[in-house]
PDB file of C-alpha atoms in Angstrom:
ATOM      1  CA  MET A 507     139.009 191.820 114.057  1.00  0.00           C
ATOM      2  CA  GLU A 508     136.214 191.505 111.524  1.00  0.00           C
ATOM      3  CA  ALA A 509     132.713 192.663 112.442  1.00  0.00           C
ATOM      4  CA  LYS A 510     131.276 189.367 111.210  1.00  0.00           C
ATOM      5  CA  ARG A 511     133.097 186.177 112.052  1.00  0.00           C
ATOM      6  CA  LYS A 512     133.250 183.972 108.957  1.00  0.00           C
ATOM      7  CA  ALA A 513     132.514 180.257 109.139  1.00  0.00           C
ATOM      8  CA  ALA A 514     135.750 178.385 109.807  1.00  0.00           C
ATOM      9  CA  VAL A 515     134.722 174.724 109.544  1.00  0.00           C
ATOM     10  CA  ALA A 516     131.907 174.727 106.963  1.00  0.00           C
ATOM     11  CA  GLY A 517     132.687 172.038 104.392  1.00  0.00           C
ATOM     12  CA  TYR A 518     134.648 170.144 107.008  1.00  0.00           C
ATOM     13  CA  PHE A 519     132.528 169.602 110.119  1.00  0.00           C
ATOM     14  CA  TYR A 520     129.254 170.131 108.262  1.00  0.00           C
ATOM     15  CA  PRO A 521     128.163 170.864 104.648  1.00  0.00           C
ATOM     16  CA  ASP A 522     129.010 174.284 103.253  1.00  0.00           C
ATOM     17  CA  ASN A 523     126.145 174.196 100.752  1.00  0.00           C
ATOM     18  CA  PRO A 524     122.994 175.642 102.405  1.00  0.00           C
ATOM     19  CA  ARG A 525     120.621 173.140 100.768  1.00  0.00           C
ATOM     20  CA  GLU A 526     122.801 170.175 101.685  1.00  0.00           C
ATOM     21  CA  LEU A 527     123.172 171.521 105.205  1.00  0.00           C
ATOM     22  CA  GLU A 528     119.434 171.982 105.615  1.00  0.00           C
ATOM     23  CA  HIS A 529     118.794 168.474 104.321  1.00  0.00           C
ATOM     24  CA  GLU A 530     121.399 167.015 106.693  1.00  0.00           C
ATOM     25  CA  ILE A 531     119.971 168.740 109.776  1.00  0.00           C
ATOM     26  CA  GLU A 532     116.411 167.892 108.773  1.00  0.00           C
ATOM     27  CA  ARG A 533     117.391 164.241 108.308  1.00  0.00           C
ATOM     28  CA  LEU A 534     119.112 164.117 111.708  1.00  0.00           C
ATOM     29  CA  ILE A 535     116.226 165.746 113.575  1.00  0.00           C
ATOM     30  CA  GLU A 536     113.622 163.557 111.874  1.00  0.00           C
ATOM     31  CA  ARG A 537     115.507 160.462 113.058  1.00  0.00           C
ATOM     32  CA  VAL A 538     115.114 161.536 116.704  1.00  0.00           C
ATOM     33  CA  PRO A 539     112.142 159.811 118.370  1.00  0.00           C
ATOM     34  CA  GLY A 540     109.360 161.946 119.802  1.00  0.00           C
ATOM     35  CA  ASN A 541     110.180 163.067 123.335  1.00  0.00           C
ATOM     36  CA  ARG A 542     108.119 163.244 126.494  1.00  0.00           C
ATOM     37  CA  ILE A 543     110.183 166.016 128.070  1.00  0.00           C
ATOM     38  CA  GLU A 544     108.041 168.327 130.172  1.00  0.00           C
ATOM     39  CA  GLY A 545     108.991 171.781 131.394  1.00  0.00           C
ATOM     40  CA  THR A 546     110.842 174.778 130.012  1.00  0.00           C
ATOM     41  CA  VAL A 547     114.301 174.127 128.583  1.00  0.00           C
ATOM     42  CA  LYS A 548     116.705 176.456 130.388  1.00  0.00           C
ATOM     43  CA  ALA A 549     119.978 174.900 129.232  1.00  0.00           C
ATOM     44  CA  LEU A 550     121.414 172.230 126.951  1.00  0.00           C
ATOM     45  CA  ILE A 551     124.613 170.256 126.580  1.00  0.00           C
ATOM     46  CA  SER A 552     125.410 169.478 122.950  1.00  0.00           C
ATOM     47  CA  PRO A 553     128.476 167.873 121.314  1.00  0.00           C
ATOM     48  CA  HIS A 554     130.664 169.634 118.758  1.00  0.00           C
ATOM     49  CA  ALA A 555     132.276 167.040 116.511  1.00  0.00           C
ATOM     50  CA  GLY A 556     131.600 166.716 112.800  1.00  0.00           C
ATOM     51  CA  TYR A 557     127.938 166.112 112.079  1.00  0.00           C
ATOM     52  CA  MET A 558     128.637 162.634 110.711  1.00  0.00           C
ATOM     53  CA  TYR A 559     129.910 161.665 114.171  1.00  0.00           C
ATOM     54  CA  SER A 560     127.920 163.654 116.729  1.00  0.00           C
ATOM     55  CA  GLY A 561     125.129 165.226 114.685  1.00  0.00           C
ATOM     56  CA  PHE A 562     122.508 162.672 115.717  1.00  0.00           C
ATOM     57  CA  THR A 563     123.330 163.219 119.391  1.00  0.00           C
ATOM     58  CA  ALA A 564     123.133 166.996 118.933  1.00  0.00           C
ATOM     59  CA  ALA A 565     119.838 166.646 117.086  1.00  0.00           C
ATOM     60  CA  HIS A 566     118.236 165.229 120.242  1.00  0.00           C
ATOM     61  CA  ALA A 567     118.923 168.532 121.984  1.00  0.00           C
ATOM     62  CA  TYR A 568     117.844 170.792 119.148  1.00  0.00           C
ATOM     63  CA  LYS A 569     114.639 168.890 118.449  1.00  0.00           C
ATOM     64  CA  LEU A 570     113.444 170.132 121.853  1.00  0.00           C
ATOM     65  CA  LEU A 571     113.672 173.694 120.526  1.00  0.00           C
ATOM     66  CA  LYS A 572     111.815 173.219 117.268  1.00  0.00           C
ATOM     67  CA  GLY A 573     108.829 175.547 117.111  1.00  0.00           C
ATOM     68  CA  LYS A 574     109.918 177.416 120.230  1.00  0.00           C
ATOM     69  CA  THR A 575     111.353 180.914 120.596  1.00  0.00           C
ATOM     70  CA  VAL A 576     113.701 182.602 123.035  1.00  0.00           C
ATOM     71  CA  ASP A 577     115.151 186.091 122.990  1.00  0.00           C
ATOM     72  CA  THR A 578     118.797 185.055 123.088  1.00  0.00           C
ATOM     73  CA  VAL A 579     120.933 181.915 123.214  1.00  0.00           C
ATOM     74  CA  ILE A 580     124.316 181.920 124.948  1.00  0.00           C
ATOM     75  CA  VAL A 581     126.684 179.294 123.554  1.00  0.00           C
ATOM     76  CA  VAL A 582     129.693 178.457 125.740  1.00  0.00           C
ATOM     77  CA  GLY A 583     132.497 176.400 124.228  1.00  0.00           C
ATOM     78  CA  PRO A 584     136.107 175.487 124.988  1.00  0.00           C
ATOM     79  CA  SER A 585     139.061 176.818 123.028  1.00  0.00           C
ATOM     80  CA  HIS A 586     140.806 174.042 121.094  1.00  0.00           C
ATOM     81  CA  ARG A 587     143.335 176.127 119.166  1.00  0.00           C
ATOM     82  CA  GLU A 588     144.284 179.120 121.315  1.00  0.00           C
ATOM     83  CA  TYR A 589     145.160 179.066 125.004  1.00  0.00           C
ATOM     84  CA  PHE A 590     144.422 182.209 126.966  1.00  0.00           C
ATOM     85  CA  ASP A 591     143.917 182.848 130.653  1.00  0.00           C
ATOM     86  CA  GLY A 592     140.257 183.695 130.905  1.00  0.00           C
ATOM     87  CA  ILE A 593     136.990 183.802 128.988  1.00  0.00           C
ATOM     88  CA  SER A 594     136.348 185.703 125.764  1.00  0.00           C
ATOM     89  CA  VAL A 595     133.123 187.056 124.309  1.00  0.00           C
ATOM     90  CA  TYR A 596     133.200 187.875 120.614  1.00  0.00           C
ATOM     91  CA  PRO A 597     133.009 191.655 120.115  1.00  0.00           C
ATOM     92  CA  GLY A 598     131.671 191.714 116.545  1.00  0.00           C
ATOM     93  CA  GLU A 599     128.194 191.905 115.042  1.00  0.00           C
ATOM     94  CA  ALA A 600     127.550 188.298 114.031  1.00  0.00           C
ATOM     95  CA  TYR A 601     128.810 184.815 113.301  1.00  0.00           C
ATOM     96  CA  MET A 602     128.365 183.597 109.726  1.00  0.00           C
ATOM     97  CA  THR A 603     127.284 180.126 108.585  1.00  0.00           C
ATOM     98  CA  PRO A 604     126.122 178.833 105.184  1.00  0.00           C
ATOM     99  CA  PHE A 605     122.597 179.804 106.303  1.00  0.00           C
ATOM    100  CA  GLY A 606     123.653 183.433 106.779  1.00  0.00           C
ATOM    101  CA  GLU A 607     124.409 185.465 109.868  1.00  0.00           C
ATOM    102  CA  VAL A 608     123.503 184.853 113.492  1.00  0.00           C
ATOM    103  CA  LYS A 609     123.337 188.286 115.062  1.00  0.00           C
ATOM    104  CA  ILE A 610     124.924 188.893 118.419  1.00  0.00           C
ATOM    105  CA  ASP A 611     122.924 190.346 121.290  1.00  0.00           C
ATOM    106  CA  SER A 612     125.198 193.284 122.103  1.00  0.00           C
ATOM    107  CA  ASP A 613     123.262 194.349 125.197  1.00  0.00           C
ATOM    108  CA  LEU A 614     123.475 190.930 126.811  1.00  0.00           C
ATOM    109  CA  ARG A 615     127.119 190.607 125.761  1.00  0.00           C
ATOM    110  CA  LYS A 616     127.882 193.879 127.507  1.00  0.00           C
ATOM    111  CA  ALA A 617     126.045 192.784 130.637  1.00  0.00           C
ATOM    112  CA  ILE A 618     127.975 189.519 130.802  1.00  0.00           C
ATOM    113  CA  SER A 619     131.410 191.009 130.287  1.00  0.00           C
ATOM    114  CA  GLN A 620     131.195 194.467 131.864  1.00  0.00           C
ATOM    115  CA  ASN A 621     133.275 194.846 135.009  1.00  0.00           C
ATOM    116  CA  VAL A 622     133.822 191.093 135.348  1.00  0.00           C
ATOM    117  CA  ARG A 623     137.425 190.164 135.976  1.00  0.00           C
ATOM    118  CA  GLY A 624     138.444 187.297 133.696  1.00  0.00           C
ATOM    119  CA  ILE A 625     135.827 187.908 130.992  1.00  0.00           C
ATOM    120  CA  LEU A 626     137.076 189.968 128.068  1.00  0.00           C
ATOM    121  CA  LEU A 627     135.680 191.262 124.801  1.00  0.00           C
ATOM    122  CA  SER A 628     138.019 189.774 122.217  1.00  0.00           C
ATOM    123  CA  ASP A 629     138.129 187.609 119.116  1.00  0.00           C
ATOM    124  CA  ILE A 630     140.846 185.488 120.729  1.00  0.00           C
ATOM    125  CA  GLY A 631     139.606 181.918 120.911  1.00  0.00           C
ATOM    126  CA  HIS A 632     136.891 182.592 118.318  1.00  0.00           C
ATOM    127  CA  ARG A 633     138.814 182.946 115.080  1.00  0.00           C
ATOM    128  CA  LEU A 634     139.193 179.272 114.126  1.00  0.00           C
ATOM    129  CA  GLU A 635     137.242 177.643 116.950  1.00  0.00           C
ATOM    130  CA  HIS A 636     134.624 175.067 115.988  1.00  0.00           C
ATOM    131  CA  SER A 637     132.919 174.402 119.333  1.00  0.00           C
ATOM    132  CA  VAL A 638     130.593 177.410 119.118  1.00  0.00           C
ATOM    133  CA  GLU A 639     130.255 177.435 115.329  1.00  0.00           C
ATOM    134  CA  VAL A 640     128.943 173.893 114.894  1.00  0.00           C
ATOM    135  CA  GLN A 641     125.984 174.636 117.176  1.00  0.00           C
ATOM    136  CA  LEU A 642     124.757 177.495 115.014  1.00  0.00           C
ATOM    137  CA  PRO A 643     123.338 175.747 111.912  1.00  0.00           C
ATOM    138  CA  PHE A 644     121.211 173.590 114.230  1.00  0.00           C
ATOM    139  CA  LEU A 645     120.141 176.709 116.098  1.00  0.00           C
ATOM    140  CA  GLN A 646     119.316 178.539 112.867  1.00  0.00           C
ATOM    141  CA  TYR A 647     117.263 175.587 111.664  1.00  0.00           C
ATOM    142  CA  VAL A 648     115.070 175.326 114.770  1.00  0.00           C
ATOM    143  CA  MET A 649     114.964 178.999 115.822  1.00  0.00           C
ATOM    144  CA  PRO A 650     115.964 181.059 112.776  1.00  0.00           C
ATOM    145  CA  LYS A 651     115.404 184.513 114.249  1.00  0.00           C
ATOM    146  CA  THR A 652     117.171 184.128 117.572  1.00  0.00           C
ATOM    147  CA  LYS A 653     120.148 186.242 118.601  1.00  0.00           C
ATOM    148  CA  PHE A 654     123.068 184.789 120.470  1.00  0.00           C
ATOM    149  CA  VAL A 655     126.184 185.480 122.520  1.00  0.00           C
ATOM    150  CA  PRO A 656     129.323 183.428 121.735  1.00  0.00           C
ATOM    151  CA  VAL A 657     131.521 182.662 124.760  1.00  0.00           C
ATOM    152  CA  VAL A 658     134.811 180.736 124.654  1.00  0.00           C
ATOM    153  CA  MET A 659     136.732 179.500 127.691  1.00  0.00           C
ATOM    154  CA  GLY A 660     140.472 179.734 127.091  1.00  0.00           C
ATOM    155  CA  ASP A 661     141.128 178.243 130.514  1.00  0.00           C
ATOM    156  CA  GLN A 662     138.693 175.938 132.289  1.00  0.00           C
ATOM    157  CA  ARG A 663     140.056 176.134 135.826  1.00  0.00           C
ATOM    158  CA  ARG A 664     137.698 176.305 138.776  1.00  0.00           C
ATOM    159  CA  ARG A 665     137.860 180.069 139.200  1.00  0.00           C
ATOM    160  CA  HIS A 666     136.904 180.685 135.570  1.00  0.00           C
ATOM    161  CA  CYS A 667     134.007 178.224 135.813  1.00  0.00           C
ATOM    162  CA  HIS A 668     132.714 180.065 138.873  1.00  0.00           C
ATOM    163  CA  VAL A 669     133.217 183.534 137.376  1.00  0.00           C
ATOM    164  CA  LEU A 670     131.321 182.571 134.240  1.00  0.00           C
ATOM    165  CA  ALA A 671     128.529 180.774 136.090  1.00  0.00           C
ATOM    166  CA  GLU A 672     127.977 183.792 138.323  1.00  0.00           C
ATOM    167  CA  ALA A 673     127.989 186.206 135.380  1.00  0.00           C
ATOM    168  CA  LEU A 674     125.500 184.072 133.444  1.00  0.00           C
ATOM    169  CA  ALA A 675     123.174 183.619 136.399  1.00  0.00           C
ATOM    170  CA  LYS A 676     123.227 187.318 137.231  1.00  0.00           C
ATOM    171  CA  THR A 677     122.674 188.660 133.725  1.00  0.00           C
ATOM    172  CA  CYS A 678     120.135 186.060 132.600  1.00  0.00           C
ATOM    173  CA  ALA A 679     117.855 186.292 135.637  1.00  0.00           C
ATOM    174  CA  GLY A 680     114.371 187.209 134.528  1.00  0.00           C
ATOM    175  CA  GLY A 681     115.212 186.999 130.840  1.00  0.00           C
ATOM    176  CA  ASP A 682     114.053 184.618 128.115  1.00  0.00           C
ATOM    177  CA  ILE A 683     117.519 183.183 127.577  1.00  0.00           C
ATOM    178  CA  LEU A 684     118.768 179.684 126.768  1.00  0.00           C
ATOM    179  CA  LEU A 685     122.225 178.429 127.735  1.00  0.00           C
ATOM    180  CA  ILE A 686     124.136 175.874 125.652  1.00  0.00           C
ATOM    181  CA  ALA A 687     127.331 174.143 126.774  1.00  0.00           C
ATOM    182  CA  SER A 688     129.296 172.778 123.834  1.00  0.00           C
ATOM    183  CA  SER A 689     131.287 169.706 124.847  1.00  0.00           C
ATOM    184  CA  ASP A 690     132.385 166.274 123.775  1.00  0.00           C
ATOM    185  CA  LEU A 691     133.305 163.633 126.360  1.00  0.00           C
ATOM    186  CA  SER A 692     136.404 161.398 126.579  1.00  0.00           C
ATOM    187  CA  HIS A 693     138.902 161.315 123.723  1.00  0.00           C
ATOM    188  CA  TYR A 694     140.871 158.487 122.119  1.00  0.00           C
ATOM    189  CA  HIS A 695     140.408 155.641 124.577  1.00  0.00           C
ATOM    190  CA  PRO A 696     139.463 152.076 123.616  1.00  0.00           C
ATOM    191  CA  TYR A 697     135.706 151.634 123.354  1.00  0.00           C
ATOM    192  CA  ASP A 698     135.052 149.867 126.676  1.00  0.00           C
ATOM    193  CA  GLU A 699     137.318 152.201 128.639  1.00  0.00           C
ATOM    194  CA  ALA A 700     135.652 155.238 127.059  1.00  0.00           C
ATOM    195  CA  LYS A 701     132.212 153.909 127.959  1.00  0.00           C
ATOM    196  CA  LYS A 702     133.211 153.638 131.632  1.00  0.00           C
ATOM    197  CA  LEU A 703     134.704 157.145 131.678  1.00  0.00           C
ATOM    198  CA  ASP A 704     131.736 158.682 129.923  1.00  0.00           C
ATOM    199  CA  ARG A 705     129.216 156.890 132.127  1.00  0.00           C
ATOM    200  CA  GLN A 706     130.639 158.725 135.144  1.00  0.00           C
ATOM    201  CA  VAL A 707     130.152 162.107 133.486  1.00  0.00           C
ATOM    202  CA  ILE A 708     126.661 161.184 132.336  1.00  0.00           C
ATOM    203  CA  GLU A 709     125.695 160.172 135.886  1.00  0.00           C
ATOM    204  CA  MET A 710     126.943 163.495 137.291  1.00  0.00           C
ATOM    205  CA  VAL A 711     125.041 165.421 134.641  1.00  0.00           C
ATOM    206  CA  GLU A 712     121.950 163.342 135.319  1.00  0.00           C
ATOM    207  CA  SER A 713     122.172 164.166 139.034  1.00  0.00           C
ATOM    208  CA  GLY A 714     122.882 167.834 138.295  1.00  0.00           C
ATOM    209  CA  ASP A 715     126.056 167.685 140.399  1.00  0.00           C
ATOM    210  CA  ALA A 716     128.256 170.348 138.801  1.00  0.00           C
ATOM    211  CA  GLU A 717     130.604 170.534 141.788  1.00  0.00           C
ATOM    212  CA  LYS A 718     131.327 166.800 141.717  1.00  0.00           C
ATOM    213  CA  LEU A 719     131.893 166.988 137.973  1.00  0.00           C
ATOM    214  CA  LEU A 720     134.358 169.834 138.459  1.00  0.00           C
ATOM    215  CA  ARG A 721     136.262 167.921 141.134  1.00  0.00           C
ATOM    216  CA  LYS A 722     136.477 164.799 138.963  1.00  0.00           C
ATOM    217  CA  LEU A 723     137.690 166.867 136.007  1.00  0.00           C
ATOM    218  CA  GLU A 724     140.319 168.527 138.186  1.00  0.00           C
ATOM    219  CA  THR A 725     141.710 165.151 139.298  1.00  0.00           C
ATOM    220  CA  ASN A 726     141.521 163.730 135.746  1.00  0.00           C
ATOM    221  CA  ASP A 727     139.215 160.944 136.887  1.00  0.00           C
ATOM    222  CA  VAL A 728     136.912 161.830 133.978  1.00  0.00           C
ATOM    223  CA  GLU A 729     137.259 163.708 130.709  1.00  0.00           C
ATOM    224  CA  ALA A 730     135.236 166.251 128.760  1.00  0.00           C
ATOM    225  CA  CYS A 731     136.892 168.706 126.414  1.00  0.00           C
ATOM    226  CA  GLY A 732     134.188 171.224 127.292  1.00  0.00           C
ATOM    227  CA  GLY A 733     134.019 170.309 130.956  1.00  0.00           C
ATOM    228  CA  GLY A 734     134.364 173.939 132.022  1.00  0.00           C
ATOM    229  CA  PRO A 735     131.450 175.076 129.862  1.00  0.00           C
ATOM    230  CA  MET A 736     129.397 172.151 131.199  1.00  0.00           C
ATOM    231  CA  VAL A 737     130.106 173.094 134.815  1.00  0.00           C
ATOM    232  CA  ALA A 738     129.441 176.803 134.245  1.00  0.00           C
ATOM    233  CA  VAL A 739     126.191 176.202 132.368  1.00  0.00           C
ATOM    234  CA  MET A 740     124.937 173.563 134.813  1.00  0.00           C
ATOM    235  CA  THR A 741     125.637 175.888 137.749  1.00  0.00           C
ATOM    236  CA  ALA A 742     124.019 178.910 136.099  1.00  0.00           C
ATOM    237  CA  SER A 743     121.038 176.863 134.934  1.00  0.00           C
ATOM    238  CA  ALA A 744     120.355 175.650 138.471  1.00  0.00           C
ATOM    239  CA  ALA A 745     120.430 179.255 139.714  1.00  0.00           C
ATOM    240  CA  LEU A 746     117.980 180.227 136.959  1.00  0.00           C
ATOM    241  CA  GLY A 747     115.496 177.491 137.771  1.00  0.00           C
ATOM    242  CA  GLY A 748     116.697 174.791 135.381  1.00  0.00           C
ATOM    243  CA  THR A 749     117.094 172.248 138.131  1.00  0.00           C
ATOM    244  CA  THR A 750     115.753 169.096 136.453  1.00  0.00           C
ATOM    245  CA  PRO A 751     118.326 167.313 134.233  1.00  0.00           C
ATOM    246  CA  ALA A 752     117.351 164.988 131.407  1.00  0.00           C
ATOM    247  CA  ILE A 753     119.804 162.841 129.471  1.00  0.00           C
ATOM    248  CA  LEU A 754     118.696 162.911 125.846  1.00  0.00           C
ATOM    249  CA  HIS A 755     121.274 160.771 124.024  1.00  0.00           C
ATOM    250  CA  HIS A 756     124.831 159.540 124.327  1.00  0.00           C
ATOM    251  CA  CYS A 757     127.151 157.444 122.203  1.00  0.00           C
ATOM    252  CA  ASN A 758     130.706 157.513 120.906  1.00  0.00           C
ATOM    253  CA  SER A 759     132.395 157.527 117.535  1.00  0.00           C
ATOM    254  CA  GLY A 760     132.796 153.744 117.701  1.00  0.00           C
ATOM    255  CA  ASP A 761     129.028 153.379 117.690  1.00  0.00           C
ATOM    256  CA  VAL A 762     128.908 155.460 114.508  1.00  0.00           C
ATOM    257  CA  THR A 763     131.868 154.182 112.521  1.00  0.00           C
ATOM    258  CA  GLY A 764     132.373 150.702 113.933  1.00  0.00           C
ATOM    259  CA  ASN A 765     136.026 151.474 114.740  1.00  0.00           C
ATOM    260  CA  ARG A 766     136.357 150.838 118.463  1.00  0.00           C
ATOM    261  CA  ASP A 767     140.130 151.091 118.826  1.00  0.00           C
ATOM    262  CA  THR A 768     140.068 154.737 119.956  1.00  0.00           C
ATOM    263  CA  VAL A 769     136.845 156.684 120.263  1.00  0.00           C
ATOM    264  CA  VAL A 770     135.383 160.074 121.208  1.00  0.00           C
ATOM    265  CA  GLY A 771     132.297 160.324 123.404  1.00  0.00           C
ATOM    266  CA  TYR A 772     129.202 162.468 122.806  1.00  0.00           C
ATOM    267  CA  LEU A 773     126.344 163.553 125.047  1.00  0.00           C
ATOM    268  CA  SER A 774     123.231 165.687 124.759  1.00  0.00           C
ATOM    269  CA  ALA A 775     121.266 166.720 127.827  1.00  0.00           C
ATOM    270  CA  ALA A 776     118.675 169.277 128.870  1.00  0.00           C
ATOM    271  CA  PHE A 777     118.060 171.165 132.097  1.00  0.00           C
ATOM    272  CA  LEU A 778     114.420 171.928 132.662  1.00  0.00           C
ATOM    273  CA  GLN A 779     112.297 174.227 134.744  1.00  0.00           C
ATOM    274  CA  GLY A 780     109.024 172.641 135.839  1.00  0.00           C
ATOM    275  CA  HIS A 781     105.588 174.021 135.176  1.00  0.00           C
TER     276      HIS A 781
END
């Protein structure tokens, strides 16, 4: 295990040249209309595909953070490449991107993982995983000095969602901490079918109904590759006062490329605490 986790998908999911990357993120965020969101952002949902596909959707979430500061951001993503029974928190010092390192908040990491059955300190699930990594250049652009904690769910069953939600709610109470769930929506359905599937998820997010979302995911009535992170973050956010959902943007790859034969869905949303 290396102390600093090297970028795994730079040059593939997003530019590996820092100037090109900065220009790309700046361009995406500038395209986002001004928002009228009121309240403190406690949590976000952001997609994790290549920036050419889901970057504009992600930019809607990160534009809310521009000019703001928090002590630590916790990014929760699914494991695409490695299955493991539980949840892993990266034990090293930092994640690397073309912009440099994003330092890990070791105290908060310890608080989340200490004496919690099912949450382990390990690089398993982190080594080649893109779901956490692709959030970081956006995060560095809008809040360059923030620390973070990278969390990957190797298994997204109900008990792991509940364990993680409880750990996040307990350790983040009273702190200046932002939660981010990294998730795309349905995968590889025809355009119209995907729209219907994704609309159900969007409605459950918009109502803040994490339990209904979990049930629908369990019965395969809906799809989200980061459904577990969404459920855990939504549940923890509600416990921390982020009880007001706001849908920021949604689309699918067919809207971007024009190919509607099989598409992937994307969503960005915020969970807000009122004044």
